mmCIF file of C-alpha atoms and ligand atoms in Angstrom:
data_model
loop_
_atom_site.group_PDB
_atom_site.id
_atom_site.type_symbol
_atom_site.label_atom_id
_atom_site.label_comp_id
_atom_site.label_asym_id
_atom_site.label_seq_id
_atom_site.Cartn_x
_atom_site.Cartn_y
_atom_site.Cartn_z
ATOM 1 C CA MET I 1468 -0.107 -0.273 0.080
ATOM 2 C CA SER I 1469 1.425 3.298 -0.785
ATOM 3 C CA ARG I 1470 0.304 6.565 1.606
ATOM 4 C CA TYR I 1471 1.399 9.919 0.093
ATOM 5 C CA LEU I 1472 1.892 12.994 1.973
ATOM 6 C CA LYS I 1473 3.120 15.970 1.440
ATOM 7 C CA ILE I 1474 6.174 17.231 3.545
ATOM 8 C CA ALA I 1475 8.470 20.697 3.644
ATOM 9 C CA ALA I 1476 11.753 21.361 4.935
ATOM 10 C CA ALA I 1477 11.371 25.219 5.170
ATOM 11 C CA GLN I 1478 15.292 25.834 4.832
ATOM 12 C CA LEU I 1479 16.396 29.883 6.787
ATOM 13 C CA GLY I 1480 19.071 31.972 5.032
ATOM 14 C CA PRO I 1481 20.989 34.243 8.356
ATOM 15 C CA VAL I 1482 19.101 35.370 11.056
ATOM 16 C CA HIS I 1483 21.162 38.092 12.025
ATOM 17 C CA LEU I 1484 21.921 39.652 15.927
ATOM 18 C CA ALA I 1485 19.681 42.359 15.188
ATOM 19 C CA ASP I 1486 17.015 40.236 13.256
ATOM 20 C CA ASP I 1487 13.650 40.791 16.165
ATOM 21 C CA ARG I 1488 11.003 37.287 16.521
ATOM 22 C CA LYS I 1489 8.440 38.993 14.212
ATOM 23 C CA SER I 1490 10.429 39.895 11.215
ATOM 24 C CA VAL I 1491 11.555 35.701 11.875
ATOM 25 C CA VAL I 1492 7.873 35.006 12.587
ATOM 26 C CA LYS I 1493 6.889 36.417 9.001
ATOM 27 C CA ARG I 1494 9.475 34.669 7.135
ATOM 28 C CA LEU I 1495 7.937 31.608 8.806
ATOM 29 C CA VAL I 1496 4.939 31.814 7.764
ATOM 30 C CA ASP I 1497 5.463 33.141 4.704
ATOM 31 C CA MET I 1498 6.902 29.346 4.167
ATOM 32 C CA LEU I 1499 4.552 28.112 5.202
ATOM 33 C CA ARG I 1500 1.502 29.577 2.971
ATOM 34 C CA GLU I 1501 4.689 28.505 0.159
ATOM 35 C CA ALA I 1502 4.423 25.444 1.102
ATOM 36 C CA ASP I 1503 0.771 25.209 1.361
ATOM 37 C CA SER I 1504 0.531 26.892 -1.744
ATOM 38 C CA ARG I 1505 2.643 23.371 -3.229
ATOM 39 C CA GLY I 1506 -0.650 21.070 -1.059
ATOM 40 C CA CYS I 1507 1.790 20.178 1.598
ATOM 41 C CA LYS I 1508 0.509 19.169 4.962
ATOM 42 C CA LEU I 1509 3.345 19.485 6.792
ATOM 43 C CA VAL I 1510 6.659 21.596 7.548
ATOM 44 C CA VAL I 1511 9.821 21.152 9.297
ATOM 45 C CA PHE I 1512 11.276 24.417 9.892
ATOM 46 C CA THR I 1513 14.688 24.516 11.275
ATOM 47 C CA GLU I 1514 16.400 24.118 15.189
ATOM 48 C CA LEU I 1515 16.757 27.400 16.738
ATOM 49 C CA ALA I 1516 14.419 29.150 14.452
ATOM 50 C CA LEU I 1517 13.665 32.101 16.055
ATOM 51 C CA THR I 1518 16.914 34.007 16.646
ATOM 52 C CA THR I 1519 20.217 33.413 15.459
ATOM 53 C CA PHE I 1520 21.971 30.917 16.333
ATOM 54 C CA PHE I 1521 23.749 32.644 19.703
ATOM 55 C CA PRO I 1522 25.231 29.415 21.604
ATOM 56 C CA ARG I 1523 28.480 30.910 18.879
ATOM 57 C CA TYR I 1524 28.763 33.772 21.624
ATOM 58 C CA TRP I 1525 30.121 33.707 24.816
ATOM 59 C CA MET I 1526 27.087 35.668 27.229
ATOM 60 C CA GLU I 1527 27.499 35.518 31.159
ATOM 61 C CA ASP I 1528 24.333 38.127 32.863
ATOM 62 C CA PRO I 1529 21.733 35.319 32.755
ATOM 63 C CA ALA I 1530 19.450 38.178 31.774
ATOM 64 C CA GLN I 1531 21.345 38.301 28.291
ATOM 65 C CA ILE I 1532 21.227 35.189 27.503
ATOM 66 C CA ASP I 1533 17.831 34.579 28.999
ATOM 67 C CA ALA I 1534 16.550 36.935 25.799
ATOM 68 C CA TYR I 1535 17.199 34.281 23.021
ATOM 69 C CA PHE I 1536 14.476 31.537 25.108
ATOM 70 C CA GLU I 1537 10.611 31.351 25.045
ATOM 71 C CA LYS I 1538 9.204 30.879 28.231
ATOM 72 C CA GLU I 1539 5.653 29.491 26.804
ATOM 73 C CA MET I 1540 4.722 28.333 23.190
ATOM 74 C CA PRO I 1541 3.088 29.650 21.008
ATOM 75 C CA ASN I 1542 3.746 33.394 22.940
ATOM 76 C CA ASP I 1543 3.397 37.311 21.534
ATOM 77 C CA ALA I 1544 6.037 36.050 18.870
ATOM 78 C CA THR I 1545 5.221 32.813 17.523
ATOM 79 C CA ARG I 1546 1.293 33.018 17.735
ATOM 80 C CA PRO I 1547 0.821 34.571 13.845
ATOM 81 C CA LEU I 1548 2.377 31.042 12.740
ATOM 82 C CA PHE I 1549 0.131 29.132 14.624
ATOM 83 C CA ASP I 1550 -2.325 30.909 13.771
ATOM 84 C CA GLU I 1551 -1.565 30.863 10.020
ATOM 85 C CA ALA I 1552 -1.136 27.101 9.910
ATOM 86 C CA LYS I 1553 -4.460 26.210 11.691
ATOM 87 C CA GLN I 1554 -6.068 28.575 9.018
ATOM 88 C CA LEU I 1555 -4.469 26.671 6.179
ATOM 89 C CA GLY I 1556 -4.364 23.469 7.849
ATOM 90 C CA ILE I 1557 -0.373 22.850 8.072
ATOM 91 C CA GLY I 1558 1.595 21.002 10.726
ATOM 92 C CA PHE I 1559 5.054 22.125 11.547
ATOM 93 C CA TYR I 1560 7.914 21.048 13.406
ATOM 94 C CA LEU I 1561 10.185 24.081 15.242
ATOM 95 C CA GLY I 1562 13.077 24.174 17.606
ATOM 96 C CA TYR I 1563 13.562 26.888 19.711
ATOM 97 C CA ALA I 1564 14.993 27.311 23.156
ATOM 98 C CA GLU I 1565 13.071 26.613 25.992
ATOM 99 C CA LEU I 1566 12.588 27.662 29.198
ATOM 100 C CA ALA I 1567 11.247 25.608 31.185
ATOM 101 C CA ARG I 1568 9.405 25.207 34.368
ATOM 102 C CA GLU I 1569 10.098 21.756 36.293
ATOM 103 C CA ASN I 1570 9.543 21.092 39.792
ATOM 104 C CA GLY I 1571 10.038 25.111 40.391
ATOM 105 C CA GLU I 1572 13.045 24.738 39.136
ATOM 106 C CA SER I 1573 14.367 26.966 36.050
ATOM 107 C CA HIS I 1574 16.003 24.932 33.084
ATOM 108 C CA HIS I 1575 16.770 25.748 29.850
ATOM 109 C CA TYR I 1576 16.863 22.657 26.411
ATOM 110 C CA ASN I 1577 16.963 23.174 22.857
ATOM 111 C CA THR I 1578 13.390 21.490 22.253
ATOM 112 C CA SER I 1579 11.471 21.080 18.951
ATOM 113 C CA ILE I 1580 7.920 21.135 19.079
ATOM 114 C CA LEU I 1581 5.572 19.485 16.668
ATOM 115 C CA VAL I 1582 2.335 21.252 16.085
ATOM 116 C CA GLY I 1583 -0.390 19.247 14.624
ATOM 117 C CA SER I 1584 -3.272 21.234 11.960
ATOM 118 C CA ASP I 1585 -5.338 23.078 14.088
ATOM 119 C CA GLY I 1586 -2.801 24.788 15.518
ATOM 120 C CA ASN I 1587 -2.168 22.812 19.029
ATOM 121 C CA ILE I 1588 1.306 21.396 20.397
ATOM 122 C CA VAL I 1589 1.127 16.982 19.473
ATOM 123 C CA GLY I 1590 4.432 16.762 21.156
ATOM 124 C CA LYS I 1591 7.955 18.475 22.387
ATOM 125 C CA TYR I 1592 11.660 16.662 21.923
ATOM 126 C CA ARG I 1593 14.364 18.606 23.932
ATOM 127 C CA LYS I 1594 17.974 18.157 22.584
ATOM 128 C CA VAL I 1595 20.051 14.955 23.630
ATOM 129 C CA HIS I 1596 23.110 15.256 22.841
ATOM 130 C CA LEU I 1597 24.705 18.328 22.626
ATOM 131 C CA PRO I 1598 27.839 19.569 21.380
ATOM 132 C CA GLY I 1599 30.890 22.025 21.582
ATOM 133 C CA HIS I 1600 31.657 23.620 25.395
ATOM 134 C CA ASP I 1601 30.399 25.005 28.698
ATOM 135 C CA ASP I 1602 34.054 27.142 28.917
ATOM 136 C CA ASN I 1603 35.484 30.195 27.767
ATOM 137 C CA ARG I 1604 37.048 29.372 24.882
ATOM 138 C CA PRO I 1605 37.563 33.433 23.124
ATOM 139 C CA ASP I 1606 40.662 32.943 20.873
ATOM 140 C CA ALA I 1607 38.511 30.162 18.213
ATOM 141 C CA ALA I 1608 36.587 31.999 15.545
ATOM 142 C CA TYR I 1609 33.662 31.284 16.793
ATOM 143 C CA GLN I 1610 32.349 29.011 19.709
ATOM 144 C CA HIS I 1611 29.667 26.411 19.716
ATOM 145 C CA LEU I 1612 28.460 26.959 23.830
ATOM 146 C CA GLU I 1613 26.100 24.538 23.899
ATOM 147 C CA LYS I 1614 26.414 22.317 26.779
ATOM 148 C CA LYS I 1615 26.768 26.256 28.789
ATOM 149 C CA TYR I 1616 23.086 27.678 27.878
ATOM 150 C CA PHE I 1617 21.793 23.742 27.459
ATOM 151 C CA GLU I 1618 20.885 20.889 30.157
ATOM 152 C CA VAL I 1619 20.711 17.764 28.036
ATOM 153 C CA GLY I 1620 17.095 16.682 26.973
ATOM 154 C CA ASN I 1621 14.918 14.589 29.511
ATOM 155 C CA LEU I 1622 12.459 13.540 27.455
ATOM 156 C CA GLY I 1623 14.073 10.664 25.701
ATOM 157 C CA PHE I 1624 13.189 9.596 21.863
ATOM 158 C CA PRO I 1625 9.136 9.967 21.624
ATOM 159 C CA VAL I 1626 7.308 9.174 18.536
ATOM 160 C CA TRP I 1627 3.823 10.141 17.843
ATOM 161 C CA GLN I 1628 0.445 9.176 15.472
ATOM 162 C CA MET I 1629 -0.050 11.995 13.136
ATOM 163 C CA TYR I 1630 -1.907 12.050 10.218
ATOM 164 C CA ASP I 1631 -2.327 8.020 10.942
ATOM 165 C CA HIS I 1632 1.907 7.858 10.629
ATOM 166 C CA ILE I 1633 4.438 7.460 13.104
ATOM 167 C CA VAL I 1634 6.429 10.467 13.374
ATOM 168 C CA GLY I 1635 9.746 12.009 15.477
ATOM 169 C CA MET I 1636 12.012 14.528 15.724
ATOM 170 C CA CYS I 1637 15.884 14.908 16.792
ATOM 171 C CA ILE I 1638 17.402 18.165 16.703
ATOM 172 C CA CYS I 1639 20.661 19.252 14.768
ATOM 173 C CA ASN I 1640 23.901 16.930 16.052
ATOM 174 C CA ASP I 1641 21.497 13.972 17.515
ATOM 175 C CA ARG I 1642 21.202 13.691 13.251
ATOM 176 C CA ARG I 1643 24.901 12.313 13.578
ATOM 177 C CA TRP I 1644 24.589 9.760 16.206
ATOM 178 C CA PRO I 1645 22.837 6.345 15.359
ATOM 179 C CA GLU I 1646 21.411 5.886 18.176
ATOM 180 C CA THR I 1647 18.877 8.716 18.280
ATOM 181 C CA TYR I 1648 17.373 7.210 14.582
ATOM 182 C CA ARG I 1649 17.546 3.104 16.154
ATOM 183 C CA VAL I 1650 15.625 4.210 19.287
ATOM 184 C CA MET I 1651 12.394 5.547 16.694
ATOM 185 C CA GLY I 1652 12.855 3.350 14.672
ATOM 186 C CA LEU I 1653 11.816 0.735 17.188
ATOM 187 C CA LYS I 1654 9.119 2.509 17.867
ATOM 188 C CA GLY I 1655 8.250 1.938 14.192
ATOM 189 C CA ALA I 1656 9.029 5.196 13.193
ATOM 190 C CA ASP I 1657 7.975 6.537 8.967
ATOM 191 C CA LEU I 1658 9.403 10.153 9.367
ATOM 192 C CA VAL I 1659 12.051 11.974 11.453
ATOM 193 C CA MET I 1660 11.984 15.912 11.449
ATOM 194 C CA LEU I 1661 15.190 17.574 12.155
ATOM 195 C CA GLY I 1662 16.517 20.835 11.868
ATOM 196 C CA TYR I 1663 20.315 22.045 12.074
ATOM 197 C CA ASN I 1664 22.804 24.583 12.663
ATOM 198 C CA THR I 1665 25.737 23.687 11.335
ATOM 199 C CA PRO I 1666 28.847 25.838 10.841
ATOM 200 C CA ASN I 1667 30.533 25.806 7.036
ATOM 201 C CA SER I 1668 34.308 25.287 8.793
ATOM 202 C CA ASN I 1669 35.816 23.371 11.861
ATOM 203 C CA ALA I 1670 36.578 26.208 15.244
ATOM 204 C CA TYR I 1671 38.877 23.520 16.476
ATOM 205 C CA HIS I 1672 40.374 21.210 13.548
ATOM 206 C CA PRO I 1673 41.058 21.522 10.760
ATOM 207 C CA GLU I 1674 39.000 19.451 7.882
ATOM 208 C CA PRO I 1675 38.324 19.911 4.156
ATOM 209 C CA VAL I 1676 34.974 21.947 3.888
ATOM 210 C CA HIS I 1677 33.601 19.640 1.710
ATOM 211 C CA LEU I 1678 33.348 17.281 4.803
ATOM 212 C CA LYS I 1679 30.762 19.429 6.310
ATOM 213 C CA MET I 1680 28.174 19.086 4.166
ATOM 214 C CA PHE I 1681 29.354 15.222 3.577
ATOM 215 C CA HIS I 1682 29.153 14.235 6.788
ATOM 216 C CA ASN I 1683 25.709 15.997 6.531
ATOM 217 C CA LEU I 1684 24.136 13.766 4.646
ATOM 218 C CA LEU I 1685 25.502 10.757 4.857
ATOM 219 C CA SER I 1686 24.457 10.677 8.397
ATOM 220 C CA MET I 1687 21.034 11.123 7.745
ATOM 221 C CA GLN I 1688 21.348 8.874 4.340
ATOM 222 C CA ALA I 1689 22.337 5.808 6.417
ATOM 223 C CA GLY I 1690 19.632 7.184 9.189
ATOM 224 C CA ALA I 1691 16.842 6.772 7.231
ATOM 225 C CA TYR I 1692 18.443 3.269 5.363
ATOM 226 C CA GLN I 1693 18.509 1.598 8.546
ATOM 227 C CA ASN I 1694 15.515 2.376 9.822
ATOM 228 C CA GLY I 1695 13.468 2.419 6.845
ATOM 229 C CA THR I 1696 12.302 5.988 7.621
ATOM 230 C CA TRP I 1697 12.026 8.948 6.123
ATOM 231 C CA VAL I 1698 14.339 11.559 7.202
ATOM 232 C CA VAL I 1699 12.930 15.469 6.478
ATOM 233 C CA ALA I 1700 16.091 18.098 7.872
ATOM 234 C CA ALA I 1701 15.513 21.746 7.655
ATOM 235 C CA ALA I 1702 18.633 23.683 7.841
ATOM 236 C CA LYS I 1703 19.447 27.515 9.139
ATOM 237 C CA ALA I 1704 22.044 28.745 5.797
ATOM 238 C CA GLY I 1705 23.999 31.583 5.359
ATOM 239 C CA ALA I 1706 26.098 34.130 7.127
ATOM 240 C CA GLU I 1707 24.484 35.098 10.269
ATOM 241 C CA ASP I 1708 26.838 38.605 11.848
ATOM 242 C CA GLY I 1709 29.852 36.818 9.114
ATOM 243 C CA TYR I 1710 29.106 33.110 10.307
ATOM 244 C CA GLY I 1711 28.362 30.952 7.777
ATOM 245 C CA LEU I 1712 25.966 28.209 8.393
ATOM 246 C CA ILE I 1713 25.967 24.802 5.527
ATOM 247 C CA GLY I 1714 22.134 25.082 4.334
ATOM 248 C CA GLY I 1715 21.599 21.743 2.406
ATOM 249 C CA SER I 1716 18.379 21.495 3.701
ATOM 250 C CA CYS I 1717 16.753 17.852 1.998
ATOM 251 C CA ILE I 1718 14.570 15.111 1.910
ATOM 252 C CA ILE I 1719 16.141 11.818 2.001
ATOM 253 C CA ALA I 1720 13.691 8.487 1.526
ATOM 254 C CA PRO I 1721 14.002 5.295 3.229
ATOM 255 C CA THR I 1722 15.320 3.766 0.520
ATOM 256 C CA GLY I 1723 18.444 6.797 2.317
ATOM 257 C CA GLU I 1724 18.398 8.921 -1.295
ATOM 258 C CA ILE I 1725 17.959 12.745 -2.067
ATOM 259 C CA VAL I 1726 14.567 13.364 -3.352
ATOM 260 C CA ALA I 1727 14.730 17.236 -2.744
ATOM 261 C CA GLN I 1728 17.205 19.470 -1.885
ATOM 262 C CA ALA I 1729 17.701 22.947 -1.469
ATOM 263 C CA LEU I 1730 19.945 24.504 -4.109
ATOM 264 C CA THR I 1731 20.356 28.169 -1.670
ATOM 265 C CA GLU I 1732 21.717 29.426 1.245
ATOM 266 C CA GLU I 1733 18.591 31.707 1.554
ATOM 267 C CA ASP I 1734 15.363 31.456 3.022
ATOM 268 C CA GLU I 1735 13.639 28.441 0.062
ATOM 269 C CA VAL I 1736 11.133 25.478 0.458
ATOM 270 C CA VAL I 1737 11.394 22.125 -0.708
ATOM 271 C CA SER I 1738 9.062 19.678 -0.793
ATOM 272 C CA TYR I 1739 7.942 15.924 -1.681
ATOM 273 C CA ASP I 1740 4.888 14.068 -2.093
ATOM 274 C CA CYS I 1741 6.604 11.209 0.506
ATOM 275 C CA ASP I 1742 4.936 7.354 0.249
ATOM 276 C CA LEU I 1743 5.030 6.984 3.920
ATOM 277 C CA ASP I 1744 4.723 2.757 3.527
ATOM 278 C CA LEU I 1745 7.908 2.942 1.217
ATOM 279 C CA GLY I 1746 9.977 1.744 4.269
ATOM 280 C CA GLN I 1747 7.844 -0.798 4.718
ATOM 281 C CA TYR I 1748 9.703 -3.150 2.644
ATOM 282 C CA ILE I 1749 13.443 -2.210 3.888
ATOM 283 C CA LYS I 1750 11.292 -2.946 7.899
ATOM 284 C CA LYS I 1751 10.539 -6.224 6.542
ATOM 285 C CA THR I 1752 13.389 -7.187 4.741
ATOM 286 C CA ILE I 1753 16.822 -6.106 4.688
ATOM 287 C CA PHE I 1754 15.950 -4.110 8.470
ATOM 288 C CA ASP I 1755 13.667 -5.981 9.981
ATOM 289 C CA PHE I 1756 14.868 -5.322 13.850
ATOM 290 C CA ASP I 1757 12.693 -8.825 15.423
ATOM 291 C CA ALA I 1758 13.805 -10.879 12.263
ATOM 292 C CA HIS I 1759 17.905 -9.795 12.797
ATOM 293 C CA ARG I 1760 18.362 -7.877 15.308
ATOM 294 C CA ARG I 1761 21.001 -9.479 17.910
ATOM 295 C CA ILE I 1762 21.128 -7.826 21.703
ATOM 296 C CA GLU I 1763 22.758 -10.167 22.703
ATOM 297 C CA HIS I 1764 25.515 -8.886 21.782
ATOM 298 C CA TYR I 1765 24.735 -4.509 22.324
ATOM 299 C CA GLY I 1766 25.328 -4.600 26.090
ATOM 300 C CA LEU I 1767 27.943 -1.860 25.457
ATOM 301 C CA ILE I 1768 25.587 0.243 23.805
ATOM 302 C CA THR I 1769 24.460 1.384 26.426
ATOM 303 C CA GLU I 1770 25.843 0.536 29.724
ATOM 304 C CA GLN I 1771 29.818 2.205 28.340
ATOM 305 C CA THR I 1772 29.739 5.393 26.845
ATOM 306 C CA GLY I 1773 33.006 6.426 26.427
ATOM 307 C CA VAL I 1774 35.639 3.838 25.069
ATOM 308 C CA ILE I 1775 37.611 1.261 26.745
ATOM 309 C CA PRO I 1776 39.903 -0.297 24.150
ATOM 310 C CA GLN I 1777 39.385 -4.192 25.307
ATOM 311 C CA PRO I 1778 41.755 -6.081 22.799
ATOM 312 C CA GLU I 1779 41.080 -9.942 22.892
ATOM 313 C CA ASP I 1780 44.697 -12.187 24.405
HETATM 314 N N1 CDT G 2048 23.614 22.880 16.194
HETATM 315 C C1 CDT G 2048 24.577 21.542 16.447
HETATM 316 O O1 CDT G 2048 23.921 20.350 17.236
HETATM 317 N N2 CDT G 2048 25.833 21.373 15.119
HETATM 318 C C2 CDT G 2048 26.368 20.604 15.689
HETATM 319 C C3 CDT G 2048 27.710 21.618 15.283
HETATM 320 C C4 CDT G 2048 28.984 20.623 15.149
HETATM 321 S S1 CDT G 2048 30.199 20.822 15.867
HETATM 322 C C5 CDT G 2048 31.017 21.624 17.384
HETATM 323 C C6 CDT G 2048 26.135 19.935 14.389
HETATM 324 O O2 CDT G 2048 26.590 18.671 14.726
HETATM 325 O O3 CDT G 2048 25.749 19.778 12.960
#
């Protein structure tokens, strides 16, 4: 059986420090309308979509840091996006910095939400794999301070039923880790949505520039194929106040093939009519988990974090 859902990845061009949320949300609404005009029912926006990628900057003043976070969702700035989505009857994924109150305490997360076509929040994910560092490295070309500004997500990798399909979310660096896709794959994911902000140069070790895009696509294509799932990935692209981001938003089929990809480093909608049943044959053959996985040999994956050399005698 084939079950089609037209999905868009809404790439966001640069968001500069001087850009306010209102202007960014207007750009997101414009892309939502463009996706709707193509018949899309689901739009994936990027990670930390409402601001510049602020973890590149060292900040110490808690008020200055919290200014990048949303205390509630929707809020005054984002309500136009929710209203437009409801009006059009289109769902969306949105990444943002979340300032949550839990057990009377404030917590900071790098978060994405899934909003249904009725404008209501269906689910929430909080980024698990936080890259970078938490110490000040003023001599670096740029910093990557996610470990300073965010706590590790505490929601695991949930999936939800949406449009009769099983869908999941992750955020940026999560896409490089096979465990991310496998946990959702084990929950039957037909679709994994993600947003990313990936610098186009490496601040900490020299690496040929072309590897930035190669590793981006390699990780997502492998994750899609090895779990028989669609991956829809929306990037931030272009130079934010001079700091370049790779872009390359794309839609990847469960075969691992890229079926649509952004051409620019600007706001750009890429879309594809996805047969969300396409992964079924992969799930029932080469990656039939029930028939072929050998969990008795995988214990180290959850027992051990780092490498401990264990050569046989
Ligand atoms: N936002 C994010 O997670 N970016 C990382 C950059 C890693 S370089 C420290 C990524 O995996 O693309």
